Amino acid sequence: MTSADIPTVFVIDDDAGVRASIQGLLKSARLRCAPFGTAEEFLRNQPPDGPSCLVLDVSLPGLNGLDLQRGLADAGIRIPIIFITGHGDIPMTVKAMKSGAVEFLTKPFQAQALLDAIHQALDRDRVTRQQQSNLAELRKRYQTLTSREREVMGLVVSGMLNKQIAFDLGTSEITVKIHRGQVMRKMQAESLAELVRMAANLEIAPGRK
């Protein structure tokens, strides 16, 4: 396992005792912990490339937990968050969960409940990172297509036959077949259905480009 694959659990709590307790728990579970006393300290940190999640106290000096959650979302940073609090209420819990929190735990909580939530959050982050990686690779392949190949791809995924595409582009059917073969090769698509899925993931509207 490379350094980028090792999960990191960020812990933000202004109570040093809570941070130490969670850090010990994570050490026993062989998880890397990065503790912070404030949200501002966390924001000054450079996140690692590997899977991560955030154990976040709601009540913090300065920027509170819910405001940090909103700020991270606005910045496009989609790290899974587990909230912990000593005085949670239903409206606060609902707000946090609607904004995408993995879990909302009220202190004192069971160690296993926190570990379960952390593993769920890390699994979610791994899936998200894999999806982002796959999409980046698709975009890279799409960039290798010529403008005419992109036109052909758009028409192919719309369901048009080669002869219809040829008529639409004012070219020969054999030329369309060649372009279509190039599209399939460059996009590494083994079937039309797979090419259609790729176009959907790239948000390419079917039709002429």
Tab-separated table of C-alpha atoms in Angstrom, residues 1-208:
chain	number	residue	atom	x	y	z
A	1	MET	CA	0.000	0.000	0.000
A	2	THR	CA	1.440	3.368	-1.000
A	3	SER	CA	1.271	6.482	1.158
A	4	ALA	CA	-1.517	7.839	-1.071
A	5	ASP	CA	-3.607	4.733	-0.318
A	6	ILE	CA	-3.383	5.024	3.477
A	7	PRO	CA	-6.636	6.465	4.878
A	8	THR	CA	-6.443	9.626	6.970
A	9	VAL	CA	-9.029	10.594	9.566
A	10	PHE	CA	-9.033	14.320	10.331
A	11	VAL	CA	-10.317	15.112	13.818
A	12	ILE	CA	-11.388	18.651	14.746
A	13	ASP	CA	-12.338	19.183	18.394
A	14	ASP	CA	-11.285	21.963	20.758
A	15	ASP	CA	-11.168	19.471	23.668
A	16	ALA	CA	-7.637	18.031	23.824
A	17	GLY	CA	-8.909	15.054	25.826
A	18	VAL	CA	-11.424	14.138	23.120
A	19	ARG	CA	-8.776	14.467	20.416
A	20	ALA	CA	-6.388	12.225	22.356
A	21	SER	CA	-9.104	9.639	22.979
A	22	ILE	CA	-10.099	9.470	19.300
A	23	GLN	CA	-6.456	9.432	18.234
A	24	GLY	CA	-5.834	6.397	20.490
A	25	LEU	CA	-8.908	4.653	19.096
A	26	LEU	CA	-7.785	5.245	15.518
A	27	LYS	CA	-4.256	4.052	16.295
A	28	SER	CA	-5.687	0.782	17.603
A	29	ALA	CA	-7.654	0.457	14.342
A	30	ARG	CA	-4.470	1.197	12.333
A	31	LEU	CA	-5.844	4.393	10.882
A	32	ARG	CA	-3.800	7.565	10.413
A	33	CYS	CA	-5.099	10.487	12.476
A	34	ALA	CA	-4.565	14.206	11.913
A	35	PRO	CA	-5.961	16.134	14.928
A	36	PHE	CA	-6.786	19.854	15.035
A	37	GLY	CA	-8.154	22.146	17.719
A	38	THR	CA	-9.978	24.523	15.356
A	39	ALA	CA	-11.473	24.574	11.877
A	40	GLU	CA	-8.999	27.291	10.908
A	41	GLU	CA	-6.050	24.985	11.724
A	42	PHE	CA	-7.572	22.277	9.546
A	43	LEU	CA	-8.057	24.673	6.621
A	44	ARG	CA	-4.356	25.578	6.730
A	45	ASN	CA	-3.448	21.913	6.315
A	46	GLN	CA	-2.727	20.338	2.923
A	47	PRO	CA	-4.962	17.250	2.566
A	48	PRO	CA	-3.291	13.985	1.484
A	49	ASP	CA	-4.050	12.315	-1.826
A	50	GLY	CA	-5.457	9.154	-0.239
A	51	PRO	CA	-8.931	8.360	1.139
A	52	SER	CA	-9.962	10.550	4.050
A	53	CYS	CA	-12.854	11.649	6.231
A	54	LEU	CA	-13.492	14.272	8.875
A	55	VAL	CA	-14.630	13.767	12.476
A	56	LEU	CA	-15.956	17.217	13.293
A	57	ASP	CA	-17.206	18.759	16.515
A	58	VAL	CA	-20.194	21.029	15.989
A	59	SER	CA	-19.263	23.641	18.611
A	60	LEU	CA	-15.840	25.108	17.897
A	61	PRO	CA	-14.184	28.439	18.667
A	62	GLY	CA	-14.246	30.631	15.581
A	63	LEU	CA	-15.683	28.779	12.599
A	64	ASN	CA	-18.154	26.156	13.877
A	65	GLY	CA	-18.676	22.690	12.444
A	66	LEU	CA	-21.798	23.382	10.414
A	67	ASP	CA	-20.232	26.501	8.878
A	68	LEU	CA	-17.116	24.500	7.977
A	69	GLN	CA	-19.289	21.839	6.334
A	70	ARG	CA	-20.996	24.498	4.231
A	71	GLY	CA	-17.703	26.199	3.364
A	72	LEU	CA	-16.088	22.941	2.227
A	73	ALA	CA	-19.111	22.132	0.050
A	74	ASP	CA	-19.042	25.610	-1.505
A	75	ALA	CA	-15.342	25.119	-2.298
A	76	GLY	CA	-16.060	21.765	-3.975
A	77	ILE	CA	-14.220	19.790	-1.266
A	78	ARG	CA	-16.385	16.722	-0.748
A	79	ILE	CA	-14.728	15.049	2.218
A	80	PRO	CA	-17.204	12.796	4.129
A	81	ILE	CA	-18.038	14.265	7.546
A	82	ILE	CA	-18.983	12.604	10.848
A	83	PHE	CA	-20.305	15.133	13.339
A	84	ILE	CA	-19.802	14.766	17.077
A	85	THR	CA	-21.380	17.037	19.681
A	86	GLY	CA	-22.050	17.301	23.375
A	87	HIS	CA	-25.377	19.052	22.947
A	88	GLY	CA	-26.983	18.126	19.655
A	89	ASP	CA	-30.643	18.676	18.838
A	90	ILE	CA	-32.942	17.353	16.123
A	91	PRO	CA	-32.911	20.465	13.867
A	92	MET	CA	-29.103	20.550	14.011
A	93	THR	CA	-28.897	16.845	13.178
A	94	VAL	CA	-31.343	17.176	10.282
A	95	LYS	CA	-29.425	20.147	8.857
A	96	ALA	CA	-26.120	18.278	9.012
A	97	MET	CA	-27.492	15.075	7.483
A	98	LYS	CA	-29.321	16.919	4.694
A	99	SER	CA	-26.010	18.568	3.833
A	100	GLY	CA	-24.417	15.156	3.350
A	101	ALA	CA	-22.996	14.178	6.745
A	102	VAL	CA	-22.333	10.459	7.151
A	103	GLU	CA	-23.326	10.343	10.823
A	104	PHE	CA	-24.198	12.588	13.775
A	105	LEU	CA	-23.028	11.227	17.140
A	106	THR	CA	-23.822	12.712	20.536
A	107	LYS	CA	-21.127	12.576	23.223
A	108	PRO	CA	-20.485	10.276	24.967
A	109	PHE	CA	-20.701	7.816	22.084
A	110	GLN	CA	-19.604	4.205	21.781
A	111	ALA	CA	-16.160	3.727	20.277
A	112	GLN	CA	-17.504	1.103	17.878
A	113	ALA	CA	-20.208	3.479	16.660
A	114	LEU	CA	-17.531	6.013	15.722
A	115	LEU	CA	-15.338	3.382	14.054
A	116	ASP	CA	-18.300	2.066	12.056
A	117	ALA	CA	-19.118	5.585	10.874
A	118	ILE	CA	-15.462	6.229	9.977
A	119	HIS	CA	-15.213	3.048	7.897
A	120	GLN	CA	-18.465	3.953	6.135
A	121	ALA	CA	-17.117	7.445	5.406
A	122	LEU	CA	-13.793	6.127	4.105
A	123	ASP	CA	-15.584	3.636	1.854
A	124	ARG	CA	-17.709	6.474	0.479
A	125	ASP	CA	-14.601	8.567	-0.185
A	126	ARG	CA	-12.856	5.676	-1.960
A	127	VAL	CA	-15.850	5.261	-4.277
A	128	THR	CA	-15.964	9.003	-4.985
A	129	ARG	CA	-12.232	9.128	-5.726
A	130	GLN	CA	-12.479	6.133	-8.067
A	131	GLN	CA	-15.376	7.749	-9.926
A	132	GLN	CA	-13.399	10.982	-10.277
A	133	SER	CA	-10.377	9.049	-11.538
A	134	ASN	CA	-12.484	7.155	-14.081
A	135	LEU	CA	-14.064	10.384	-15.334
A	136	ALA	CA	-10.658	12.060	-15.673
A	137	GLU	CA	-9.450	9.108	-17.757
A	138	LEU	CA	-12.558	9.301	-19.982
A	139	ARG	CA	-12.004	13.020	-20.542
A	140	LYS	CA	-8.395	12.313	-21.444
A	141	ARG	CA	-9.494	9.771	-24.069
A	142	TYR	CA	-12.143	12.134	-25.450
A	143	GLN	CA	-9.513	14.839	-25.921
A	144	THR	CA	-7.655	12.531	-28.331
A	145	LEU	CA	-10.622	12.526	-30.760
A	146	THR	CA	-10.540	14.819	-33.779
A	147	SER	CA	-13.420	17.263	-34.264
A	148	ARG	CA	-14.925	14.998	-36.938
A	149	GLU	CA	-14.602	11.937	-34.676
A	150	ARG	CA	-16.433	13.835	-31.942
A	151	GLU	CA	-19.196	14.644	-34.435
A	152	VAL	CA	-19.440	10.979	-35.393
A	153	MET	CA	-19.455	9.892	-31.748
A	154	GLY	CA	-22.318	12.269	-30.944
A	155	LEU	CA	-24.374	10.924	-33.844
A	156	VAL	CA	-23.515	7.290	-33.104
A	157	VAL	CA	-24.653	7.507	-29.475
A	158	SER	CA	-27.885	9.166	-30.652
A	159	GLY	CA	-28.726	5.883	-32.365
A	160	MET	CA	-28.143	6.875	-35.991
A	161	LEU	CA	-26.963	4.278	-38.520
A	162	ASN	CA	-23.732	4.736	-40.471
A	163	LYS	CA	-25.582	5.620	-43.684
A	164	GLN	CA	-27.693	8.209	-41.832
A	165	ILE	CA	-24.562	9.730	-40.324
A	166	ALA	CA	-22.902	9.784	-43.754
A	167	PHE	CA	-25.875	11.633	-45.224
A	168	ASP	CA	-25.974	14.067	-42.303
A	169	LEU	CA	-22.250	14.859	-42.590
A	170	GLY	CA	-22.180	14.811	-46.379
A	171	THR	CA	-19.578	12.068	-46.586
A	172	SER	CA	-19.408	8.394	-47.553
A	173	GLU	CA	-20.546	5.478	-45.426
A	174	ILE	CA	-17.079	3.910	-45.564
A	175	THR	CA	-15.565	7.121	-44.166
A	176	VAL	CA	-18.067	7.064	-41.308
A	177	LYS	CA	-17.141	3.444	-40.587
A	178	ILE	CA	-13.473	4.432	-40.360
A	179	HIS	CA	-14.234	7.352	-38.012
A	180	ARG	CA	-16.506	5.153	-35.923
A	181	GLY	CA	-13.753	2.545	-35.608
A	182	GLN	CA	-11.314	5.234	-34.510
A	183	VAL	CA	-13.784	6.488	-31.909
A	184	MET	CA	-14.267	2.995	-30.482
A	185	ARG	CA	-10.510	2.403	-30.399
A	186	LYS	CA	-9.543	5.735	-28.850
A	187	MET	CA	-12.365	5.632	-26.277
A	188	GLN	CA	-11.546	1.960	-25.556
A	189	ALA	CA	-15.220	1.066	-25.896
A	190	GLU	CA	-15.977	-2.588	-26.602
A	191	SER	CA	-19.614	-2.021	-27.570
A	192	LEU	CA	-22.066	0.686	-28.583
A	193	ALA	CA	-23.751	0.397	-25.177
A	194	GLU	CA	-20.429	1.101	-23.465
A	195	LEU	CA	-19.827	4.111	-25.724
A	196	VAL	CA	-23.286	5.443	-24.854
A	197	ARG	CA	-22.484	5.115	-21.135
A	198	MET	CA	-19.212	6.948	-21.674
A	199	ALA	CA	-20.992	9.787	-23.465
A	200	ALA	CA	-23.500	10.009	-20.605
A	201	ASN	CA	-20.712	10.162	-18.006
A	202	LEU	CA	-19.010	12.894	-20.027
A	203	GLU	CA	-22.395	14.677	-20.293
A	204	ILE	CA	-22.139	14.713	-24.076
A	205	ALA	CA	-25.577	15.314	-25.507
A	206	PRO	CA	-26.358	12.892	-28.349
A	207	GLY	CA	-26.382	14.538	-31.764
A	208	ARG	CA	-24.087	16.599	-33.914
